[in-house]
Amino acid sequence: MKPTPSSLPDTPSVLAFGAHPDDIEFGCGGVIAQETRAGRAAHFVVCSRGEAATHGQPEQRVAEAQRAASLLGATIEFVELDGDSHLEVRAAHAITLAGVLRRVRPGIVLAPSPAENQHPDHSRLGRLVCDAARLARFGGVRELKELPPHGIAQLLFYALTREAEPKIPPVLIDISRPEIIAAWVAAMEAHASQTSARNYVEVQLTRARLHGLGAAVEYATALFPADPLVFTSLSGLGRGARGF
Ligand SMILES: [Zn+2]
């Protein structure tokens, strides 16, 4: 069966969700930079203004996120759910996010990993996006009737820490090109309220370096598919990670 045009366009856009203003940049900013430079549209949906953070005021954090998104070539919007550190997994939120998916109609969706040992907003948003991707396909959801159903091609989780990486083999995206690393670092450093407090940039670069070394490339971002990936032949599979 052929994929429908709405679910698998030639260059499907990427939609990335973040619980806080800096999550997408720190978790998968290099991947976004690489995709937008290859001509793919990217859109960010951020579900709080970081108002519960130790450092930075909400207005500043929104401005930092807007600047970081533009450095990565992405558009951005903020969707208020329960607020920073108060996010709950509820059907109403999944329906709200499903509405976003129907409006933006992305091919690939990135969301924080649902692993438990991290900021609770991250894991809860990961679960909500998983539910939203399902509800976006269902024709009969009353609140979503205004927009036609939409099936995404893939949901991939990103992790913000080693502890948040799901215990499954990742898909490794090679982001080694110097201009991609430079764009990623610039986007992370745009969150000066956070990077001036702790060395988050080095943490993320080190994680990417470790994943890269394991795969015999300079830098790689680990993404974790929510569902088995489907290929039409073995040739699309790339190669296995064997750096040592
Ligand atoms: Zn966060």
Coordinates of N, CA and C and ligand atoms in Angstrom, one line a residue:
M1 N 0.8 -1.2 0.0 CA 0.0 0.0 0.0 C 0.9 1.2 0.0
K2 N 0.5 2.2 -0.8 CA 1.3 3.5 -0.9 C 1.0 4.4 0.3
P3 N 2.0 5.1 0.8 CA 1.7 6.0 1.9 C 0.8 7.2 1.4
T4 N 0.0 7.7 2.2 CA -0.9 8.8 1.8 C 0.0 10.1 1.7
P5 N -0.3 11.0 0.8 CA 0.5 12.2 0.7 C 0.5 13.0 2.0
S6 N -0.5 13.0 2.8 CA -0.5 13.8 4.0 C 0.4 13.2 5.1
S7 N 0.7 11.9 5.0 CA 1.6 11.3 6.0 C 3.0 11.3 5.6
L8 N 3.3 11.2 4.3 CA 4.7 11.0 3.9 C 5.0 11.9 2.7
P9 N 5.0 13.2 2.9 CA 5.4 14.1 1.7 C 6.9 13.9 1.4
D10 N 7.3 14.4 0.3 CA 8.7 14.2 -0.2 C 9.7 14.7 0.9
T11 N 9.5 15.9 1.4 CA 10.4 16.4 2.4 C 9.5 16.8 3.6
P12 N 9.1 15.8 4.4 CA 8.2 16.1 5.5 C 8.8 17.1 6.5
S13 N 8.0 17.9 7.0 CA 8.5 18.9 8.0 C 8.8 18.2 9.3
V14 N 9.6 18.8 10.1 CA 9.9 18.3 11.4 C 9.2 19.2 12.5
L15 N 8.5 18.5 13.4 CA 7.9 19.3 14.5 C 8.5 18.7 15.8
A16 N 9.1 19.7 16.5 CA 9.8 19.3 17.8 C 9.1 19.9 19.0
F17 N 8.8 19.1 20.0 CA 8.1 19.5 21.2 C 9.1 19.7 22.3
G18 N 9.0 20.7 23.1 CA 9.8 20.8 24.3 C 9.0 21.3 25.5
A19 N 9.3 20.7 26.7 CA 8.6 21.1 27.9 C 9.0 22.5 28.4
H20 N 10.2 22.9 28.1 CA 10.8 24.1 28.6 C 11.5 24.8 27.4
P21 N 11.8 26.1 27.6 CA 12.3 26.9 26.4 C 13.6 26.4 25.8
D22 N 14.4 25.6 26.5 CA 15.7 25.2 26.0 C 15.8 23.7 25.7
D23 N 14.7 23.0 25.9 CA 14.8 21.5 25.8 C 15.2 21.0 24.4
I24 N 14.5 21.6 23.4 CA 14.8 21.1 22.0 C 16.2 21.4 21.6
E25 N 16.7 22.6 21.9 CA 18.1 23.0 21.5 C 19.1 22.0 22.1
F26 N 18.9 21.8 23.5 CA 19.9 21.0 24.1 C 19.8 19.5 23.7
G27 N 18.5 19.1 23.5 CA 18.3 17.6 23.3 C 18.6 17.2 21.8
C28 N 18.2 18.1 20.8 CA 18.4 17.6 19.4 C 18.6 18.8 18.5
G29 N 19.2 19.9 19.0 CA 19.5 21.1 18.2 C 20.4 20.8 17.0
G30 N 21.3 19.9 17.1 CA 22.2 19.6 16.0 C 21.5 18.9 14.9
V31 N 20.5 18.1 15.2 CA 19.7 17.4 14.2 C 18.8 18.4 13.5
I32 N 18.3 19.3 14.2 CA 17.4 20.3 13.6 C 18.2 21.2 12.6
A33 N 19.4 21.6 13.1 CA 20.3 22.5 12.2 C 20.6 21.7 10.9
Q34 N 20.9 20.5 11.0 CA 21.2 19.7 9.8 C 20.0 19.6 8.9
E35 N 18.8 19.3 9.5 CA 17.6 19.2 8.6 C 17.2 20.5 7.9
T36 N 17.2 21.6 8.7 CA 16.8 22.9 8.1 C 17.8 23.3 7.0
R37 N 19.1 23.0 7.2 CA 20.1 23.3 6.2 C 20.0 22.5 5.0
A38 N 19.3 21.3 5.1 CA 19.0 20.4 4.0 C 17.7 20.8 3.3
G39 N 17.1 21.9 3.8 CA 15.8 22.3 3.1 C 14.5 21.8 3.8
R40 N 14.6 21.2 4.9 CA 13.4 20.7 5.6 C 12.9 21.8 6.5
A41 N 11.6 22.0 6.5 CA 11.0 23.0 7.4 C 10.9 22.4 8.8
A42 N 11.2 23.2 9.8 CA 11.2 22.8 11.2 C 10.4 23.8 12.1
H43 N 9.6 23.2 13.0 CA 8.7 24.1 13.8 C 8.8 23.5 15.3
F44 N 9.0 24.5 16.2 CA 9.1 24.1 17.6 C 7.8 24.5 18.4
V45 N 7.4 23.6 19.2 CA 6.2 23.8 20.1 C 6.7 23.7 21.6
V46 N 6.7 24.8 22.3 CA 7.3 24.8 23.6 C 6.1 25.0 24.6
C47 N 6.1 24.1 25.6 CA 4.9 24.0 26.5 C 5.0 24.6 27.8
S48 N 6.0 25.5 28.0 CA 6.0 26.4 29.2 C 7.0 27.5 28.9
R49 N 7.0 28.5 29.8 CA 8.0 29.6 29.6 C 9.2 29.5 30.6
G50 N 9.3 28.3 31.2 CA 10.4 28.1 32.1 C 10.3 28.9 33.4
E51 N 9.0 29.1 33.7 CA 8.8 30.1 34.9 C 9.2 29.5 36.2
A52 N 9.4 28.2 36.3 CA 9.8 27.6 37.6 C 11.3 27.4 37.7
A53 N 12.1 27.8 36.7 CA 13.5 27.6 36.7 C 14.2 28.4 37.8
T54 N 15.4 27.9 38.2 CA 16.2 28.6 39.2 C 16.8 29.9 38.6
H55 N 17.1 29.8 37.3 CA 17.7 31.0 36.6 C 16.9 31.5 35.5
G56 N 16.8 32.8 35.3 CA 16.1 33.4 34.2 C 14.6 33.6 34.4
Q57 N 14.2 34.8 33.9 CA 12.8 35.1 34.0 C 12.1 34.7 32.7
P58 N 10.7 34.4 32.9 CA 10.0 33.9 31.7 C 10.2 34.7 30.4
E59 N 10.1 36.0 30.5 CA 10.2 36.9 29.3 C 11.6 36.7 28.7
Q60 N 12.6 36.6 29.5 CA 13.9 36.4 29.0 C 14.0 35.0 28.3
R61 N 13.5 34.0 28.9 CA 13.6 32.7 28.4 C 12.8 32.5 27.1
V62 N 11.7 33.2 27.0 CA 10.9 33.2 25.7 C 11.8 33.8 24.6
A63 N 12.4 35.0 25.0 CA 13.2 35.6 24.0 C 14.4 34.8 23.6
E64 N 15.0 34.1 24.5 CA 16.2 33.2 24.2 C 15.7 32.1 23.3
A65 N 14.6 31.5 23.6 CA 14.1 30.4 22.7 C 13.8 30.9 21.3
Q66 N 13.2 32.1 21.2 CA 12.9 32.6 19.9 C 14.2 32.8 19.1
R67 N 15.2 33.3 19.7 CA 16.5 33.6 19.0 C 17.1 32.2 18.7
A68 N 17.1 31.3 19.6 CA 17.7 30.0 19.3 C 17.0 29.3 18.2
A69 N 15.7 29.4 18.1 CA 14.9 28.8 17.0 C 15.3 29.4 15.7
S70 N 15.5 30.7 15.7 CA 15.8 31.3 14.4 C 17.3 31.0 14.0
L71 N 18.2 30.8 15.0 CA 19.5 30.3 14.6 C 19.5 29.0 14.0
L72 N 18.5 28.2 14.4 CA 18.4 26.8 13.9 C 17.6 26.7 12.6
G73 N 17.0 27.9 12.2 CA 16.2 27.9 11.0 C 14.8 27.4 11.2
A74 N 14.3 27.4 12.5 CA 13.0 26.9 12.8 C 12.1 28.0 13.2
T75 N 10.8 27.8 13.1 CA 9.7 28.6 13.6 C 9.4 28.1 15.0
I76 N 8.7 28.9 15.8 CA 8.4 28.5 17.2 C 7.1 29.1 17.7
E77 N 6.4 28.3 18.5 CA 5.2 28.8 19.2 C 5.2 28.2 20.6
F78 N 4.5 28.9 21.5 CA 4.3 28.5 22.9 C 2.9 28.0 23.1
V79 N 2.8 26.9 23.7 CA 1.4 26.3 24.0 C 1.4 26.1 25.5
E80 N 0.5 26.9 26.2 CA 0.4 26.8 27.7 C -0.4 25.6 28.0
L81 N 0.2 24.7 28.9 CA -0.6 23.5 29.4 C -0.8 23.8 30.9
D82 N 0.0 23.2 31.7 CA -0.2 23.4 33.1 C 0.9 24.3 33.7
G83 N 1.9 24.7 32.9 CA 3.0 25.6 33.4 C 4.1 24.7 33.9
D84 N 5.3 25.4 33.9 CA 6.6 24.7 34.3 C 6.5 24.0 35.6
S85 N 6.9 22.7 35.6 CA 6.9 21.9 36.8 C 5.5 21.4 37.3
H86 N 4.5 21.7 36.5 CA 3.1 21.3 36.9 C 2.5 20.5 35.8
L87 N 3.2 20.1 34.8 CA 2.6 19.3 33.7 C 2.0 18.0 34.2
E88 N 0.7 17.7 33.8 CA 0.1 16.5 34.1 C -0.3 15.8 32.8
V89 N -0.3 14.4 32.9 CA -0.7 13.7 31.7 C -2.2 13.6 31.8
R90 N -2.9 14.3 30.9 CA -4.4 14.3 30.8 C -4.8 14.2 29.4
A91 N -6.0 13.6 29.2 CA -6.5 13.5 27.8 C -6.7 14.9 27.2
A92 N -7.1 15.9 27.9 CA -7.3 17.2 27.3 C -6.0 17.8 26.7
H93 N -4.9 17.5 27.4 CA -3.6 18.0 26.8 C -3.2 17.2 25.6
A94 N -3.4 15.9 25.6 CA -3.1 15.1 24.4 C -4.0 15.6 23.2
I95 N -5.2 16.0 23.5 CA -6.1 16.5 22.4 C -5.6 17.8 21.9
T96 N -5.2 18.7 22.8 CA -4.6 20.0 22.4 C -3.4 19.8 21.5
L97 N -2.5 18.9 21.9 CA -1.3 18.7 21.1 C -1.6 17.9 19.8
A98 N -2.7 17.1 19.8 CA -3.1 16.5 18.6 C -3.6 17.5 17.6
G99 N -4.3 18.6 18.2 CA -4.7 19.7 17.3 C -3.5 20.4 16.7
V100 N -2.4 20.6 17.4 CA -1.2 21.2 16.8 C -0.7 20.3 15.7
L101 N -0.7 19.0 15.9 CA -0.2 18.0 14.9 C -1.1 18.1 13.6
R102 N -2.4 18.3 13.8 CA -3.3 18.4 12.6 C -3.1 19.7 11.9
R103 N -2.7 20.8 12.6 CA -2.5 22.1 12.0 C -1.2 22.1 11.3
V104 N -0.1 21.7 11.9 CA 1.2 21.7 11.3 C 1.5 20.6 10.3
R105 N 0.9 19.4 10.6 CA 0.9 18.3 9.7 C 2.4 17.9 9.4
P106 N 3.2 17.6 10.4 CA 4.6 17.2 10.2 C 4.7 15.8 9.7
G107 N 5.8 15.5 9.1 CA 6.2 14.1 8.9 C 6.8 13.4 10.1
I108 N 7.9 14.1 10.6 CA 8.6 13.6 11.7 C 8.4 14.4 12.9
V109 N 8.1 13.8 14.1 CA 7.9 14.5 15.3 C 9.0 14.1 16.3
L110 N 9.6 15.1 17.0 CA 10.6 14.8 18.0 C 10.0 15.3 19.3
A111 N 10.2 14.5 20.4 CA 9.7 14.8 21.7 C 10.6 14.3 22.8
P112 N 10.6 14.9 24.0 CA 11.4 14.4 25.0 C 11.1 12.9 25.4
S113 N 12.2 12.2 25.8 CA 12.0 10.8 26.1 C 11.0 10.6 27.3
P114 N 10.2 9.6 27.3 CA 9.3 9.4 28.4 C 10.0 8.6 29.6
A115 N 11.3 8.5 29.6 CA 12.0 7.8 30.7 C 11.7 8.6 32.0
E116 N 11.7 7.8 33.1 CA 11.2 8.4 34.4 C 12.2 9.3 35.1
N117 N 13.5 8.9 35.0 CA 14.5 9.6 35.9 C 15.0 10.9 35.3
Q118 N 14.2 11.9 35.3 CA 14.5 13.2 34.7 C 13.4 14.2 35.2
H119 N 13.5 15.5 34.7 CA 12.5 16.5 35.1 C 11.1 15.9 34.7
P120 N 10.2 15.8 35.6 CA 8.9 15.2 35.3 C 8.2 15.8 34.1
D121 N 8.4 17.0 33.9 CA 7.7 17.6 32.7 C 8.2 17.0 31.4
H122 N 9.5 16.6 31.3 CA 10.0 16.0 30.1 C 9.3 14.6 29.9
S123 N 9.3 13.7 30.9 CA 8.8 12.4 30.6 C 7.3 12.5 30.4
R124 N 6.6 13.4 31.1 CA 5.1 13.5 30.9 C 4.8 14.1 29.5
L125 N 5.6 15.0 29.0 CA 5.4 15.5 27.7 C 5.6 14.5 26.6
G126 N 6.7 13.6 26.9 CA 6.9 12.5 25.9 C 5.7 11.6 25.8
R127 N 5.1 11.3 27.0 CA 3.9 10.4 26.9 C 2.7 11.2 26.2
L128 N 2.6 12.5 26.5 CA 1.5 13.2 25.9 C 1.6 13.3 24.4
V129 N 2.8 13.5 23.9 CA 3.0 13.6 22.5 C 2.7 12.2 21.8
C130 N 3.1 11.1 22.5 CA 2.8 9.8 22.0 C 1.3 9.6 21.8
D131 N 0.6 10.0 22.9 CA -0.9 9.9 22.8 C -1.5 10.9 21.7
A132 N -0.9 12.1 21.6 CA -1.4 13.1 20.7 C -1.2 12.5 19.2
A133 N -0.1 11.9 19.0 CA 0.2 11.3 17.6 C -0.9 10.3 17.2
R134 N -1.4 9.6 18.2 CA -2.4 8.6 18.0 C -3.8 9.3 17.8
L135 N -4.1 10.2 18.6 CA -5.4 10.9 18.5 C -5.5 11.8 17.3
A136 N -4.4 12.3 16.8 CA -4.4 13.1 15.6 C -4.9 12.3 14.4
R137 N -4.8 11.0 14.4 CA -5.2 10.1 13.3 C -6.7 9.8 13.4
F138 N -7.3 9.9 14.5 CA -8.6 9.4 14.7 C -9.7 10.4 14.2
G139 N -10.5 10.0 13.3 CA -11.5 10.9 12.7 C -12.6 11.4 13.6
G140 N -12.9 10.6 14.6 CA -14.1 10.9 15.4 C -13.9 11.7 16.7
V141 N -12.7 12.2 16.9 CA -12.4 13.0 18.2 C -13.1 14.4 18.0
R142 N -14.1 14.6 18.9 CA -15.0 15.7 18.8 C -14.3 17.0 18.7
E143 N -13.4 17.2 19.6 CA -12.7 18.5 19.8 C -11.8 18.8 18.5
L144 N -11.5 17.8 17.7 CA -10.5 18.0 16.6 C -11.2 18.0 15.3
K145 N -12.6 18.1 15.3 CA -13.3 18.0 14.0 C -13.0 19.1 13.0
E146 N -12.5 20.2 13.5 CA -12.3 21.4 12.6 C -11.1 21.1 11.6
L147 N -10.2 20.2 12.0 CA -9.1 19.9 11.1 C -9.1 18.5 10.7
P148 N -8.7 18.2 9.4 CA -8.7 16.8 9.0 C -7.6 16.0 9.8
P149 N -7.9 14.7 9.9 CA -7.0 13.8 10.6 C -5.6 13.8 10.0
H150 N -4.6 13.5 10.7 CA -3.2 13.5 10.2 C -2.4 12.4 10.9
G151 N -1.8 11.6 10.1 CA -0.9 10.5 10.6 C 0.5 10.9 10.4
I152 N 1.3 11.0 11.4 CA 2.7 11.4 11.3 C 3.5 10.1 10.7
A153 N 4.7 10.3 10.2 CA 5.5 9.2 9.7 C 6.2 8.5 10.8
Q154 N 6.8 9.4 11.7 CA 7.7 8.8 12.8 C 7.6 9.7 14.0
L155 N 7.6 9.1 15.2 CA 7.8 9.8 16.4 C 9.2 9.3 17.0
L156 N 10.1 10.3 17.2 CA 11.4 9.9 17.7 C 11.6 10.7 19.0
F157 N 12.1 10.0 20.0 CA 12.3 10.7 21.3 C 13.8 11.2 21.4
Y158 N 14.0 12.3 21.9 CA 15.4 12.8 22.2 C 15.5 12.8 23.8
A159 N 16.8 12.7 24.2 CA 17.1 12.7 25.6 C 17.9 14.0 26.0
L160 N 17.7 14.5 27.2 CA 18.4 15.7 27.6 C 19.6 15.3 28.5
T161 N 19.6 14.0 29.0 CA 20.7 13.5 29.9 C 20.9 12.1 29.5
R162 N 22.0 11.5 30.0 CA 22.2 10.1 29.8 C 21.2 9.3 30.4
E163 N 20.7 9.7 31.6 CA 19.8 8.9 32.4 C 18.4 8.9 31.7
A164 N 18.1 9.9 30.9 CA 16.8 9.9 30.2 C 16.8 9.1 28.9
E165 N 18.0 8.5 28.5 CA 18.0 7.7 27.3 C 17.3 6.4 27.5
P166 N 16.2 6.1 26.7 CA 15.5 4.8 26.8 C 16.5 3.7 26.6
K167 N 16.3 2.6 27.2 CA 17.2 1.4 27.2 C 16.9 0.6 25.9
I168 N 16.9 1.2 24.8 CA 16.8 0.5 23.5 C 17.9 1.0 22.6
P169 N 18.3 0.3 21.6 CA 19.3 0.8 20.6 C 18.8 2.1 20.0
P170 N 19.6 3.1 20.0 CA 19.1 4.4 19.3 C 19.4 4.4 17.8
V171 N 18.7 5.3 17.2 CA 19.1 5.7 15.8 C 20.1 6.8 16.0
L172 N 21.3 6.7 15.5 CA 22.3 7.7 15.6 C 22.3 8.6 14.4
I173 N 22.2 9.9 14.6 CA 22.3 10.9 13.5 C 23.6 11.5 13.5
D174 N 24.4 11.4 12.5 CA 25.7 11.9 12.4 C 25.6 13.4 12.1
I175 N 26.1 14.2 13.1 CA 26.0 15.7 13.0 C 27.4 16.3 13.0
S176 N 28.4 15.6 12.5 CA 29.8 16.0 12.6 C 30.2 17.2 11.9
R177 N 29.5 17.6 10.8 CA 30.0 18.7 10.0 C 30.2 19.9 10.9
P178 N 31.3 20.6 10.7 CA 31.7 21.7 11.6 C 30.6 22.8 11.6
E179 N 30.0 23.1 10.5 CA 29.0 24.2 10.5 C 27.7 23.8 11.2
I180 N 27.5 22.5 11.3 CA 26.3 22.0 12.1 C 26.6 22.1 13.6
I181 N 27.8 21.7 14.0 CA 28.1 21.8 15.4 C 28.1 23.3 15.8
A182 N 28.6 24.2 14.9 CA 28.7 25.6 15.2 C 27.3 26.1 15.4
A183 N 26.4 25.8 14.5 CA 25.0 26.2 14.6 C 24.3 25.7 15.9
W184 N 24.6 24.4 16.3 CA 24.0 23.8 17.5 C 24.5 24.6 18.7
V185 N 25.9 24.8 18.8 CA 26.4 25.5 19.9 C 25.9 26.9 20.1
A186 N 25.7 27.6 18.9 CA 25.2 28.9 19.0 C 23.8 28.9 19.5
A187 N 23.0 27.9 19.1 CA 21.6 27.9 19.6 C 21.5 27.5 21.1
M188 N 22.4 26.7 21.5 CA 22.5 26.4 23.0 C 22.9 27.6 23.8
E189 N 23.9 28.3 23.2 CA 24.4 29.5 23.9 C 23.4 30.6 23.9
A190 N 22.5 30.6 23.0 CA 21.4 31.6 23.0 C 20.6 31.6 24.3
H191 N 20.7 30.4 25.0 CA 20.0 30.3 26.3 C 21.0 30.7 27.4
A192 N 21.4 32.0 27.4 CA 22.4 32.5 28.3 C 22.0 32.4 29.7
S193 N 20.7 32.5 30.0 CA 20.3 32.4 31.4 C 20.6 31.1 32.0
Q194 N 20.6 30.0 31.2 CA 20.9 28.7 31.6 C 22.4 28.4 31.5
T195 N 23.0 28.7 30.4 CA 24.4 28.3 30.1 C 25.4 29.1 31.0
S196 N 24.9 30.3 31.5 CA 25.8 31.0 32.4 C 25.8 30.4 33.8
A197 N 24.8 29.6 34.1 CA 24.7 29.0 35.5 C 25.4 27.6 35.5
R198 N 25.3 26.9 34.5 CA 26.0 25.5 34.5 C 26.5 25.2 33.0
N199 N 27.4 24.3 33.0 CA 28.0 24.0 31.7 C 27.2 23.0 30.8
Y200 N 26.0 23.4 30.5 CA 25.1 22.5 29.8 C 25.6 22.2 28.4
V201 N 26.3 23.2 27.8 CA 26.8 23.0 26.4 C 27.8 21.9 26.3
E202 N 28.7 21.9 27.3 CA 29.7 20.9 27.3 C 29.1 19.5 27.6
V203 N 28.1 19.5 28.4 CA 27.5 18.2 28.7 C 26.9 17.6 27.4
Q204 N 26.2 18.5 26.6 CA 25.6 17.9 25.4 C 26.6 17.6 24.4
L205 N 27.6 18.4 24.2 CA 28.7 18.1 23.2 C 29.4 16.8 23.6
T206 N 29.6 16.6 24.9 CA 30.3 15.4 25.4 C 29.4 14.1 25.1
R207 N 28.1 14.3 25.3 CA 27.2 13.1 25.0 C 27.3 12.8 23.5
A208 N 27.2 13.9 22.7 CA 27.2 13.7 21.2 C 28.6 13.1 20.8
R209 N 29.6 13.5 21.5 CA 31.0 13.0 21.1 C 31.1 11.5 21.5
L210 N 30.5 11.1 22.6 CA 30.6 9.7 23.0 C 29.7 8.9 22.1
H211 N 28.5 9.4 21.7 CA 27.7 8.6 20.7 C 28.5 8.6 19.4
G212 N 29.1 9.7 19.0 CA 29.9 9.7 17.8 C 31.0 8.7 17.8
L213 N 31.8 8.8 18.8 CA 33.0 7.9 18.9 C 32.6 6.4 18.8
G214 N 31.5 6.1 19.4 CA 31.0 4.7 19.4 C 30.6 4.3 18.0
A215 N 30.3 5.3 17.1 CA 29.9 5.0 15.7 C 30.9 5.4 14.7
A216 N 32.1 5.7 15.2 CA 33.3 6.1 14.3 C 33.0 7.4 13.5
V217 N 32.3 8.3 14.1 CA 32.1 9.6 13.5 C 32.5 10.7 14.6
E218 N 32.5 11.9 14.3 CA 32.9 12.9 15.3 C 31.8 13.1 16.3
Y219 N 30.6 13.4 15.9 CA 29.5 13.7 16.8 C 28.3 13.1 16.3
A220 N 27.5 12.5 17.2 CA 26.2 12.0 16.8 C 25.1 12.2 17.9
T221 N 23.9 12.4 17.4 CA 22.8 12.6 18.4 C 22.0 11.3 18.4
A222 N 21.7 10.8 19.5 CA 20.9 9.5 19.7 C 19.4 9.9 19.7
L223 N 18.7 9.3 18.8 CA 17.2 9.4 18.9 C 16.6 8.0 19.0
F224 N 15.4 8.0 19.7 CA 14.9 6.7 20.0 C 13.5 6.6 19.5
P225 N 13.3 5.7 18.5 CA 12.0 5.6 17.8 C 10.9 5.1 18.8
A226 N 9.7 5.7 18.7 CA 8.6 5.2 19.5 C 8.1 3.9 18.9
D227 N 8.2 3.7 17.6 CA 7.7 2.5 16.9 C 8.8 1.9 16.1
P228 N 8.7 0.6 15.7 CA 9.7 0.1 14.7 C 9.7 0.9 13.5
L229 N 10.9 1.1 12.9 CA 11.0 1.9 11.7 C 10.8 0.9 10.5
V230 N 10.2 1.4 9.5 CA 9.9 0.6 8.3 C 10.8 1.1 7.1
F231 N 11.5 0.1 6.5 CA 12.3 0.5 5.3 C 11.8 -0.4 4.1
T232 N 12.0 0.2 2.9 CA 11.6 -0.6 1.7 C 12.6 -1.5 1.2
S233 N 13.9 -1.4 1.7 CA 14.9 -2.3 1.3 C 16.0 -2.2 2.4
L234 N 16.9 -3.2 2.3 CA 18.1 -3.2 3.3 C 19.0 -2.0 3.0
S235 N 19.0 -1.4 1.8 CA 20.0 -0.4 1.5 C 19.7 0.9 2.2
G236 N 18.5 1.1 2.6 CA 18.2 2.3 3.3 C 18.6 2.3 4.8
L237 N 19.1 1.3 5.3 CA 19.4 1.1 6.7 C 20.6 1.8 7.2
G238 N 21.5 2.3 6.3 CA 22.7 2.9 6.8 C 23.6 1.7 7.3
R239 N 24.4 2.0 8.4 CA 25.3 0.9 8.9 C 25.1 0.9 10.4
G240 N 25.6 -0.2 11.0 CA 25.6 -0.3 12.4 C 26.7 0.5 13.0
A241 N 26.6 0.9 14.3 CA 27.6 1.7 15.0 C 28.7 0.7 15.5
R242 N 29.9 0.8 14.9 CA 31.0 0.0 15.4 C 32.2 0.9 15.4
G243 N 32.5 1.6 16.5 CA 33.6 2.5 16.5 C 34.8 1.8 17.2
F244 N 34.6 0.8 17.9 CA 35.6 0.1 18.7 C 35.5 -1.4 18.5
Ligands
ZN1 ZN 13.5 21.0 30.4

